[in-house]
Amino acid sequence: MRFWDHQLSARSETRRLLLAFALAVAVLVAAVHGALVVAWLLMVAVLPVHLPFPAGFLAVNVGVSLMLVLGGWWVETSNLRAGGVKLAQRIGAREARPSVSHAEQRLCNIVHELCIAAHMPQPQVMVLPRTDAINAFAAGWDASDAVVAVTQGALDHLTREELQGMVAHELSHLHEGDTRLKMRLAGMVFGLELVYNFGDEVRERRGLAWLFGSAIMLAGFAGWLAGRMLKAAVSRQREYLADARAVQWTRSRDGLGGVLRKVMAQRRDTPAGYERVTHQGLAHPAVQHMLLVDLPGAGAMERWLDSHPTLAERVQRIYGRSMQPLPLTPVNEPPEAARRAGTVAPGAVTLASLVDPFARL
Amino acid sequence: MSATAWIVLAVIAALVVWAIAVYNRLVQLRNRIANAFGQIDVQLKRRYDLVPNLVEVARGYLSHEAATLEAVIKARGQAQGAAAAARAAPTSAGAMGALAVAEQALGGSLGRLMVVAESYPELKADATMQSLSEELTSTENRLGFARQAYNDQVLDFNDQAAQFPAIVVARLLGFPTAPMLEATRSDEERAAPRVQF
């Protein structure tokens, strides 16, 4: 994989999309005004009375729609701003326990290793204990409340190298500020949605208001749809960027590549349907866009509104050709210590205290 | 003063401001290299701290492998000494070379210990041993990543210092290109090992 090139292209693609996003907002504001002018002209044509064109029509229209978009953006962004750790706890993640479980000791070590490779402060490490699906997510507004959470399924099925690839992908999202970027975009889309809702409300008053309301609604809907599509496109580029980062930091294709191929196998081999694998907590809308792989089950329009590229496309980029799914077998370096919790007597000298001088403090 | 004089003065001032900016950037990047090197040192220390614990646990199971264990302890002592010497004289090529050799010896003896441990199922199953070998694996990875990060910093610095027009400032103010760390140092090390039966 030529990871430097892939990173460059993902970055410039993101910039282009963000520009398009700003343009979409400007077009929406213009469209609201245009639609209202058309509605006004229609009204004047239909009504027998002669009315002068309202003074300050443009300023009011632009002002109101901008206020809705930016206000909605601000409100939603401050809603999403709750810390990463809090968010992770809300969906059922708990802190990793390196002194009790071998698998979690390995996970904490891997996060530490990759933070050295990535030159970044260490995020909180968490585990989603009741989730069998192989997955992970990162969250947090800034370094102080950044968190990386990994599912039990990933701990059970991934080798050390694959876990490294997975963690590296999530660290890239934190390192590149994707959490913030995606929260801002989500806020913006919410603002665009507000314009649509406002139109809907105006329309309910019947009569002439119906005409104006419909005009606003139409413009709002177009803006909202464009916003969602652009947001999803940005998100897909950030996934490619994170994949390329993971390969750069681990200097291995088989790490992340193996994870994606095992997810393919998990989806294919689950007899009762992949939906039956527990995805507990992962369906929360606030973490959806920060997952390693997205959840299955999108309907029509999925290609345009998906936050992640398909597994096949990502594997294709990583290896330069398509690859078969990897069979899912419990890893050779068994995580049984996780199951046998309690092997360490309370008060015993744990390994962490032998190795890490700060653990004893 | 004439307009020309003003223009000349403005150009000179702009050049000076630009040179200061370039200089500060280069100093920042050079400090990051030093920091990245410090990281490697931290990980070496972690490895030295880990070895006695590993040997202690292994000793209980490997009573017939005293020679292997002694070799590890000895290599650890030498590497620690070499690291202290290198820290005292970071610019000395000799000290750095000695550290590289001692590190290689420690890595080799640890590798032999791990191979021996493979044939003792009880030792392999020991929970503390499992944890310790995980820590050892992690430390080796951290060392590798710290070296990689160091090289990435060097690449960054060399890129900045060697591009035109920044190279003018770099040359005038004496910023030499920084060397990359290499896994192997001598031609003998790079040669493929010969296997004889």
Coordinates of C-alpha atoms in Angstrom, one line a residue:
Chain A
M1 CA 0.0 0.0 0.0
R2 CA 1.4 3.4 -0.9
F3 CA 0.2 4.9 2.3
W4 CA 1.7 8.4 1.9
D5 CA -0.2 8.8 -1.4
H6 CA -3.4 7.5 0.0
Q7 CA -3.2 10.0 2.9
L8 CA -2.6 12.9 0.6
S9 CA -5.5 12.1 -1.6
A10 CA -7.8 11.6 1.4
R11 CA -6.8 14.9 2.8
S12 CA -7.3 16.9 -0.4
E13 CA -10.6 15.1 -1.1
T14 CA -11.8 16.1 2.4
R15 CA -10.9 19.8 1.7
R16 CA -12.9 19.7 -1.6
L17 CA -15.9 18.2 0.2
L18 CA -15.8 20.8 3.0
L19 CA -15.8 23.5 0.4
A20 CA -18.7 21.9 -1.3
F21 CA -20.4 21.8 2.1
A22 CA -20.0 25.6 2.6
L23 CA -21.3 26.1 -0.9
A24 CA -24.3 23.9 -0.2
V25 CA -25.2 26.1 2.8
A26 CA -24.8 29.3 0.7
V27 CA -27.0 27.7 -2.1
L28 CA -29.6 26.7 0.5
V29 CA -29.9 30.2 1.8
A30 CA -30.2 31.6 -1.7
A31 CA -32.7 28.9 -2.5
V32 CA -34.9 29.8 0.5
H33 CA -35.0 33.4 -0.7
G34 CA -35.6 32.3 -4.3
A35 CA -38.5 30.0 -3.3
L36 CA -40.1 32.8 -1.2
V37 CA -39.8 35.3 -4.1
V38 CA -41.5 32.8 -6.4
A39 CA -44.2 32.2 -3.8
W40 CA -44.6 35.9 -3.5
L41 CA -44.9 36.4 -7.3
L42 CA -47.5 33.6 -7.5
M43 CA -49.5 35.2 -4.7
V44 CA -49.5 38.6 -6.4
A45 CA -50.5 37.0 -9.7
V46 CA -53.4 35.2 -8.1
L47 CA -54.7 37.9 -5.7
P48 CA -56.7 40.8 -7.3
V49 CA -55.1 43.4 -5.1
H50 CA -51.8 45.1 -6.0
L51 CA -49.1 44.8 -3.3
P52 CA -45.7 46.5 -3.3
F53 CA -42.7 44.1 -3.0
P54 CA -41.9 43.9 0.7
A55 CA -39.0 46.0 1.8
G56 CA -36.0 44.1 3.2
F57 CA -37.4 40.8 1.9
L58 CA -33.9 39.6 1.0
A59 CA -32.3 40.6 4.3
V60 CA -35.0 39.0 6.3
N61 CA -35.0 35.7 4.3
V62 CA -31.3 35.4 4.4
G63 CA -31.1 36.4 8.0
V64 CA -33.7 33.9 9.2
S65 CA -32.4 31.0 7.2
L66 CA -28.8 31.7 8.3
M67 CA -30.0 32.0 11.9
L68 CA -31.7 28.7 11.7
V69 CA -28.7 26.9 10.2
L70 CA -26.0 28.4 12.4
G71 CA -28.2 28.3 15.5
G72 CA -29.0 24.6 14.9
W73 CA -25.3 24.0 14.4
W74 CA -24.4 25.6 17.6
V75 CA -27.1 23.9 19.7
E76 CA -26.3 20.4 18.3
T77 CA -22.6 20.8 18.6
S78 CA -22.8 21.8 22.2
N79 CA -25.1 18.8 22.8
L80 CA -22.6 16.4 21.2
R81 CA -19.8 17.9 23.2
A82 CA -20.3 15.7 26.2
G83 CA -16.9 14.0 27.0
G84 CA -15.8 10.9 25.1
V85 CA -15.5 8.8 28.3
K86 CA -19.1 9.7 29.4
L87 CA -20.4 8.8 25.9
A88 CA -18.5 5.4 26.0
Q89 CA -19.9 4.7 29.5
R90 CA -23.4 5.5 28.3
I91 CA -23.2 2.8 25.7
G92 CA -22.0 0.2 28.1
A93 CA -18.2 0.4 27.9
R94 CA -16.0 0.0 31.0
E95 CA -12.4 0.7 31.7
A96 CA -9.9 -2.0 30.6
R97 CA -8.4 -3.9 33.5
P98 CA -4.9 -4.8 32.6
S99 CA -4.0 -6.4 35.9
V100 CA -6.9 -8.9 35.9
S101 CA -7.2 -10.0 32.3
H102 CA -4.4 -11.1 29.9
A103 CA -6.3 -9.9 26.9
E104 CA -6.9 -6.5 28.3
Q105 CA -3.3 -6.2 29.4
R106 CA -2.4 -6.8 25.8
L107 CA -4.9 -4.2 24.6
C108 CA -3.5 -1.6 27.0
N109 CA 0.0 -2.4 25.9
I110 CA -0.9 -2.1 22.2
V111 CA -2.5 1.3 22.8
H112 CA 0.6 2.5 24.5
E113 CA 2.9 1.2 21.8
L114 CA 0.9 2.9 19.0
C115 CA 0.8 6.2 20.9
I116 CA 4.5 6.1 20.7
A117 CA 4.4 5.4 17.0
A118 CA 1.8 8.1 16.4
H119 CA 3.4 10.7 18.7
M120 CA 0.2 11.4 20.7
P121 CA -1.0 11.4 24.2
Q122 CA -2.6 8.2 25.4
P123 CA -6.4 8.0 25.3
Q124 CA -8.5 6.2 27.9
V125 CA -8.7 2.5 27.0
M126 CA -12.2 0.9 27.4
V127 CA -13.8 -2.5 26.6
L128 CA -17.4 -3.2 25.5
P129 CA -17.8 -6.5 27.4
R130 CA -21.2 -7.6 26.0
T131 CA -20.5 -7.2 22.3
D132 CA -19.6 -10.1 20.1
A133 CA -19.2 -8.2 16.9
I134 CA -15.6 -7.4 16.0
N135 CA -15.6 -3.6 16.2
A136 CA -14.1 -0.6 18.0
F137 CA -14.7 3.1 18.2
A138 CA -13.0 6.3 19.2
A139 CA -14.6 9.3 20.8
G140 CA -13.7 12.6 22.5
W141 CA -13.6 16.3 21.8
D142 CA -9.9 16.8 22.7
A143 CA -6.9 14.9 24.1
S144 CA -8.1 15.2 27.7
D145 CA -11.3 13.1 27.2
A146 CA -10.3 10.9 24.3
V147 CA -11.2 7.3 24.5
V148 CA -10.6 4.1 22.4
A149 CA -13.1 1.3 23.1
V150 CA -12.8 -2.2 21.7
T151 CA -15.4 -4.9 21.8
Q152 CA -15.1 -8.3 23.5
G153 CA -15.5 -9.9 20.1
A154 CA -12.4 -8.2 18.9
L155 CA -10.4 -9.3 22.0
D156 CA -11.6 -12.9 21.4
H157 CA -10.9 -13.2 17.7
L158 CA -8.0 -11.0 16.8
T159 CA -4.3 -11.7 17.0
R160 CA -1.9 -9.2 18.5
E161 CA -1.0 -7.8 15.1
E162 CA -4.6 -7.4 14.0
L163 CA -5.5 -5.7 17.3
Q164 CA -2.6 -3.3 16.6
G165 CA -4.1 -2.5 13.2
M166 CA -7.5 -1.9 14.7
V167 CA -6.2 0.4 17.5
A168 CA -4.1 2.3 15.0
H169 CA -7.1 3.0 12.9
E170 CA -9.0 4.4 15.8
L171 CA -6.0 6.5 17.0
S172 CA -5.8 8.0 13.6
H173 CA -9.4 9.3 14.0
L174 CA -8.3 11.0 17.3
H175 CA -5.0 12.2 15.9
E176 CA -6.5 13.8 12.8
G177 CA -9.3 15.5 14.8
D178 CA -12.0 13.5 13.0
T179 CA -14.2 13.4 16.1
R180 CA -14.4 17.2 16.1
L181 CA -14.8 17.4 12.3
K182 CA -17.6 14.9 12.3
M183 CA -19.4 16.5 15.2
R184 CA -19.3 19.9 13.5
L185 CA -20.7 18.4 10.3
A186 CA -23.4 16.6 12.2
G187 CA -24.3 20.0 13.8
M188 CA -24.4 21.6 10.4
V189 CA -26.7 19.0 9.0
F190 CA -29.0 19.4 12.0
G191 CA -29.1 23.2 11.2
L192 CA -30.1 22.4 7.6
E193 CA -32.8 20.1 8.9
L194 CA -34.1 22.9 11.1
V195 CA -34.9 25.0 7.9
Y196 CA -37.0 22.1 6.7
N197 CA -38.8 21.8 10.0
F198 CA -39.4 25.5 10.1
G199 CA -41.0 25.3 6.6
D200 CA -43.2 22.4 7.8
E201 CA -44.4 24.5 10.8
V202 CA -45.2 27.5 8.7
R203 CA -47.2 25.2 6.3
E204 CA -49.5 23.9 9.0
R205 CA -51.1 27.3 9.2
R206 CA -53.0 26.7 5.9
G207 CA -53.9 29.5 3.4
L208 CA -51.2 31.6 2.1
A209 CA -48.7 30.3 4.7
W210 CA -49.0 26.9 3.0
L211 CA -47.4 28.3 -0.1
F212 CA -44.5 30.0 1.7
G213 CA -44.1 27.0 4.0
S214 CA -43.8 24.6 1.1
A215 CA -41.2 26.8 -0.6
I216 CA -39.1 26.8 2.5
M217 CA -39.6 23.1 3.1
L218 CA -38.5 22.3 -0.4
A219 CA -35.3 24.3 -0.2
G220 CA -34.6 23.0 3.3
F221 CA -35.1 19.4 2.2
A222 CA -32.7 19.8 -0.7
G223 CA -30.1 21.4 1.6
W224 CA -30.5 18.7 4.2
L225 CA -30.1 15.9 1.7
A226 CA -27.1 17.5 0.1
G227 CA -25.6 18.1 3.6
R228 CA -26.1 14.5 4.6
M229 CA -24.5 13.2 1.4
L230 CA -21.5 15.5 1.8
K231 CA -21.2 14.5 5.4
A232 CA -21.1 10.9 4.5
A233 CA -18.6 11.5 1.7
V234 CA -16.3 13.3 4.1
S235 CA -16.7 10.4 6.6
R236 CA -15.7 7.9 4.0
Q237 CA -12.6 9.9 3.1
R238 CA -11.6 10.0 6.8
E239 CA -12.0 6.2 6.9
Y240 CA -9.6 5.8 4.0
L241 CA -7.2 8.2 5.8
A242 CA -7.4 6.3 9.0
D243 CA -6.8 3.0 7.1
A244 CA -3.7 4.5 5.5
R245 CA -2.5 5.8 8.9
A246 CA -2.9 2.4 10.4
V247 CA -0.7 0.9 7.8
Q248 CA 1.8 3.7 8.2
W249 CA 2.1 3.3 12.0
T250 CA 2.1 -0.5 12.1
R251 CA 4.0 -0.9 8.9
S252 CA 1.9 -3.9 8.2
R253 CA -1.0 -4.6 5.8
D254 CA -2.0 -7.8 7.5
G255 CA -2.9 -6.1 10.8
L256 CA -5.8 -3.9 9.8
G257 CA -6.4 -6.0 6.6
G258 CA -6.8 -9.1 8.8
V259 CA -9.4 -7.3 11.0
L260 CA -11.5 -6.3 8.0
R261 CA -11.3 -9.8 6.5
K262 CA -12.4 -11.4 9.8
V263 CA -15.3 -9.0 9.9
M264 CA -16.2 -10.2 6.4
A265 CA -16.1 -13.8 7.7
Q266 CA -18.1 -12.9 10.7
R267 CA -20.8 -11.4 8.5
R268 CA -20.8 -14.3 6.1
D269 CA -20.5 -17.2 8.5
T270 CA -23.1 -16.2 11.1
P271 CA -25.9 -18.7 10.3
A272 CA -28.7 -16.8 11.9
G273 CA -27.7 -13.6 10.2
Y274 CA -25.1 -11.1 11.2
E275 CA -27.8 -9.0 13.0
R276 CA -27.9 -11.8 15.6
V277 CA -24.3 -11.2 16.6
T278 CA -24.6 -8.8 19.6
H279 CA -23.9 -5.2 18.7
Q280 CA -24.9 -4.0 22.1
G281 CA -24.3 -0.3 22.4
L282 CA -22.9 0.2 18.9
A283 CA -26.2 1.3 17.5
H284 CA -26.0 4.6 19.4
P285 CA -26.2 7.4 16.8
A286 CA -23.4 9.3 18.4
V287 CA -20.8 6.5 18.0
Q288 CA -22.0 5.2 14.6
H289 CA -19.7 7.4 12.6
M290 CA -16.6 6.6 14.7
L291 CA -16.8 2.8 14.5
L292 CA -14.2 0.8 12.8
V293 CA -16.8 -0.9 10.5
D294 CA -20.3 0.3 10.2
L295 CA -23.3 -1.8 11.2
P296 CA -25.2 -3.7 8.5
G297 CA -28.7 -3.0 7.4
A298 CA -28.8 0.3 5.5
G299 CA -31.7 0.5 3.1
A300 CA -31.9 2.2 -0.3
M301 CA -29.7 5.2 -0.8
E302 CA -27.1 3.4 1.3
R303 CA -24.2 4.0 -1.1
W304 CA -24.7 7.8 -0.9
L305 CA -25.4 8.0 2.8
D306 CA -23.1 5.4 4.2
S307 CA -20.5 6.7 6.6
H308 CA -18.0 4.0 5.7
P309 CA -16.8 2.6 2.4
T310 CA -17.6 -1.1 1.9
L311 CA -15.3 -3.7 3.4
A312 CA -14.3 -5.0 0.0
E313 CA -13.3 -1.5 -1.1
R314 CA -11.2 -0.9 2.0
V315 CA -9.5 -4.3 1.7
Q316 CA -8.8 -3.6 -2.0
R317 CA -7.1 -0.3 -1.1
I318 CA -5.0 -1.9 1.7
Y319 CA -3.8 -4.9 -0.3
G320 CA -4.0 -3.4 -3.8
R321 CA -6.2 -6.3 -4.8
S322 CA -9.3 -8.0 -3.4
M323 CA -8.8 -10.7 -0.7
Q324 CA -10.8 -13.6 0.6
P325 CA -12.4 -13.4 4.1
L326 CA -10.2 -14.8 6.9
P327 CA -11.7 -17.8 8.9
L328 CA -12.7 -16.8 12.4
T329 CA -11.0 -18.9 14.9
P330 CA -10.3 -18.0 18.5
V331 CA -6.8 -16.6 18.7
N332 CA -3.9 -18.8 19.5
E333 CA -2.7 -16.4 22.2
P334 CA -5.8 -17.3 24.2
P335 CA -7.6 -14.7 26.1
E336 CA -8.7 -17.2 28.7
A337 CA -7.3 -15.1 31.5
A338 CA -10.2 -12.8 30.8
R339 CA -12.6 -15.5 31.5
R340 CA -10.8 -16.8 34.6
A341 CA -11.0 -13.5 36.3
G342 CA -10.0 -14.0 39.9
T343 CA -6.7 -15.9 39.3
V344 CA -5.0 -12.9 40.8
A345 CA -5.4 -12.9 44.6
P346 CA -6.4 -9.6 46.0
G347 CA -3.3 -7.8 47.3
A348 CA -0.9 -9.9 45.2
V349 CA 1.9 -8.2 43.5
T350 CA 0.6 -7.6 40.0
L351 CA 2.8 -7.5 37.0
A352 CA 2.0 -3.9 36.4
S353 CA 3.4 -3.0 39.8
L354 CA 6.6 -4.9 39.0
V355 CA 7.1 -3.2 35.7
D356 CA 5.6 0.2 36.0
P357 CA 6.9 2.2 38.9
F358 CA 3.9 4.4 38.9
A359 CA 1.5 1.5 39.4
R360 CA 2.7 1.2 42.9
L361 CA 1.9 4.8 43.8
Chain B
M1 CA 15.0 59.0 2.5
S2 CA 14.1 58.2 -1.0
A3 CA 11.5 55.7 -2.0
T4 CA 14.1 53.2 -3.2
A5 CA 15.8 53.2 0.2
W6 CA 12.4 52.5 1.9
I7 CA 11.8 49.6 -0.5
V8 CA 15.2 48.1 0.1
L9 CA 14.7 48.4 3.9
A10 CA 11.3 46.8 3.7
V11 CA 12.7 43.9 1.7
I12 CA 15.5 43.4 4.2
A13 CA 13.1 43.5 7.1
A14 CA 10.9 40.9 5.4
L15 CA 13.9 38.7 4.8
V16 CA 14.9 38.9 8.4
V17 CA 11.4 38.1 9.7
W18 CA 11.3 35.1 7.3
A19 CA 14.7 33.9 8.4
I20 CA 13.7 34.0 12.0
A21 CA 10.5 32.0 11.3
V22 CA 12.5 29.4 9.4
Y23 CA 15.1 29.2 12.2
N24 CA 12.5 28.8 14.9
R25 CA 10.8 26.0 12.9
L26 CA 14.1 24.2 12.5
V27 CA 15.0 24.5 16.2
Q28 CA 11.5 23.1 17.0
L29 CA 12.0 20.2 14.7
R30 CA 15.5 19.5 16.1
N31 CA 14.2 19.5 19.6
R32 CA 11.5 17.0 18.6
I33 CA 14.3 14.7 17.4
A34 CA 15.9 14.9 20.8
N35 CA 12.6 14.1 22.4
A36 CA 12.1 11.1 20.1
F37 CA 15.5 9.9 21.1
G38 CA 14.6 10.3 24.8
Q39 CA 11.6 8.0 24.1
I40 CA 14.0 5.2 22.9
D41 CA 16.0 5.6 26.1
V42 CA 12.8 5.3 28.2
Q43 CA 11.9 2.0 26.5
L44 CA 15.4 0.6 27.0
K45 CA 15.1 1.4 30.7
R46 CA 11.8 -0.5 30.8
R47 CA 13.4 -3.5 29.2
Y48 CA 16.2 -3.5 31.8
D49 CA 13.7 -3.4 34.6
L50 CA 11.7 -6.2 33.1
V51 CA 14.6 -8.7 32.7
P52 CA 15.3 -9.6 36.4
N53 CA 11.6 -10.4 37.0
L54 CA 11.5 -12.6 33.9
V55 CA 14.6 -14.4 35.0
E56 CA 13.3 -14.9 38.5
V57 CA 10.0 -16.5 37.3
A58 CA 11.9 -18.7 34.8
R59 CA 14.4 -19.8 37.4
G60 CA 11.7 -21.8 39.3
Y61 CA 11.0 -23.9 36.2
L62 CA 14.4 -23.9 34.4
S63 CA 16.8 -25.4 37.0
H64 CA 18.8 -27.1 34.3
E65 CA 19.1 -24.0 32.2
A66 CA 21.2 -22.0 34.6
A67 CA 23.7 -21.0 31.8
T68 CA 20.9 -19.5 29.6
L69 CA 19.7 -17.5 32.6
E70 CA 23.2 -16.3 33.6
A71 CA 23.8 -15.2 30.0
V72 CA 20.6 -13.0 30.1
I73 CA 21.6 -11.4 33.4
K74 CA 25.1 -10.7 32.2
A75 CA 23.9 -9.2 28.9
R76 CA 21.5 -7.1 30.8
G77 CA 24.2 -5.7 33.0
Q78 CA 26.4 -4.9 30.1
A79 CA 23.6 -3.2 28.1
Q80 CA 22.6 -1.1 31.2
G81 CA 26.2 0.0 31.6
A82 CA 26.5 0.9 27.9
A83 CA 23.3 2.8 28.0
A84 CA 24.6 4.9 31.0
A85 CA 27.7 5.6 29.1
A86 CA 25.8 6.6 26.0
R87 CA 23.6 8.9 28.0
A88 CA 26.6 10.6 29.5
A89 CA 28.1 11.2 26.1
P90 CA 25.3 11.3 23.6
T91 CA 27.4 12.7 20.8
S92 CA 30.1 10.1 21.1
A93 CA 29.9 7.7 18.2
G94 CA 31.8 5.1 20.1
A95 CA 29.4 5.0 23.1
M96 CA 26.4 4.7 20.7
G97 CA 28.1 1.9 18.9
A98 CA 28.9 0.0 22.1
L99 CA 25.2 0.4 23.2
A100 CA 24.0 -1.0 19.9
V101 CA 26.3 -4.1 20.3
A102 CA 25.3 -4.6 23.9
E103 CA 21.6 -4.2 23.0
Q104 CA 22.0 -6.8 20.3
A105 CA 23.6 -9.2 22.8
L106 CA 20.7 -8.7 25.2
G107 CA 18.1 -9.2 22.5
G108 CA 19.9 -12.4 21.4
S109 CA 20.1 -13.9 24.9
L110 CA 16.4 -13.0 25.6
G111 CA 15.4 -14.7 22.3
R112 CA 17.3 -17.8 23.4
L113 CA 15.5 -17.8 26.7
M114 CA 12.2 -17.5 25.0
V115 CA 13.0 -20.5 22.7
V116 CA 14.0 -22.6 25.8
A117 CA 10.8 -21.6 27.6
E118 CA 8.8 -22.9 24.6
S119 CA 9.8 -26.5 25.6
Y120 CA 8.6 -26.1 29.2
P121 CA 4.8 -26.3 29.1
E122 CA 4.4 -25.5 32.8
L123 CA 6.5 -22.4 32.5
K124 CA 4.5 -21.3 29.4
A125 CA 1.3 -21.8 31.3
D126 CA 2.4 -19.8 34.3
A127 CA 0.2 -16.7 34.5
T128 CA 3.0 -14.5 35.6
M129 CA 5.2 -15.8 32.8
Q130 CA 2.4 -15.1 30.3
S131 CA 2.1 -11.6 31.6
L132 CA 5.8 -11.1 31.5
S133 CA 6.3 -12.3 28.0
E134 CA 3.4 -10.0 26.9
E135 CA 5.3 -7.1 28.6
L136 CA 8.5 -8.1 26.8
T137 CA 6.7 -8.3 23.5
S138 CA 5.2 -4.9 24.1
T139 CA 8.5 -3.5 25.1
E140 CA 10.1 -4.8 21.9
N141 CA 7.3 -3.2 19.9
R142 CA 7.6 0.1 21.8
L143 CA 11.3 0.1 21.0
G144 CA 10.6 -0.5 17.4
F145 CA 7.9 2.2 17.3
A146 CA 10.1 4.7 19.2
R147 CA 12.9 4.1 16.6
Q148 CA 10.3 4.5 13.8
A149 CA 9.0 7.7 15.4
Y150 CA 12.6 9.0 15.7
N151 CA 13.2 8.3 12.0
D152 CA 9.9 10.0 11.1
Q153 CA 11.0 13.1 13.0
V154 CA 14.4 13.0 11.3
L155 CA 12.6 12.8 7.9
D156 CA 10.4 15.8 8.8
F157 CA 13.5 17.8 9.9
N158 CA 15.5 16.9 6.9
D159 CA 12.6 17.6 4.5
Q160 CA 12.2 21.1 6.0
A161 CA 15.9 21.9 6.2
A162 CA 16.7 20.7 2.7
Q163 CA 13.9 22.4 0.8
F164 CA 14.6 25.6 -1.1
P165 CA 14.6 28.4 0.1
A166 CA 14.8 27.2 3.7
I167 CA 18.0 25.4 2.9
V168 CA 19.8 28.8 2.6
V169 CA 18.9 29.6 6.3
A170 CA 19.8 26.0 7.3
R171 CA 23.2 26.2 5.7
L172 CA 24.0 29.7 7.0
L173 CA 23.0 28.9 10.6
G174 CA 24.6 25.5 10.6
F175 CA 21.8 22.9 10.7
P176 CA 23.3 19.7 9.4
T177 CA 21.0 16.9 8.2
A178 CA 20.2 14.5 11.0
P179 CA 21.1 10.8 10.6
M180 CA 18.5 8.1 10.5
L181 CA 18.7 5.2 13.0
E182 CA 19.5 2.0 11.2
A183 CA 18.6 -1.5 12.5
T184 CA 22.0 -2.8 11.5
R185 CA 25.3 -0.9 11.6
S186 CA 28.0 -3.0 10.0
D187 CA 28.3 -4.8 6.7
E188 CA 28.8 -8.1 8.6
E189 CA 25.4 -7.7 10.3
R190 CA 23.7 -7.0 7.0
A191 CA 25.1 -10.1 5.4
A192 CA 22.6 -13.0 5.3
P193 CA 23.5 -15.7 8.0
R194 CA 25.1 -18.8 6.6
V195 CA 23.7 -22.1 7.9
Q196 CA 26.0 -25.1 8.2
F197 CA 25.2 -28.7 9.0

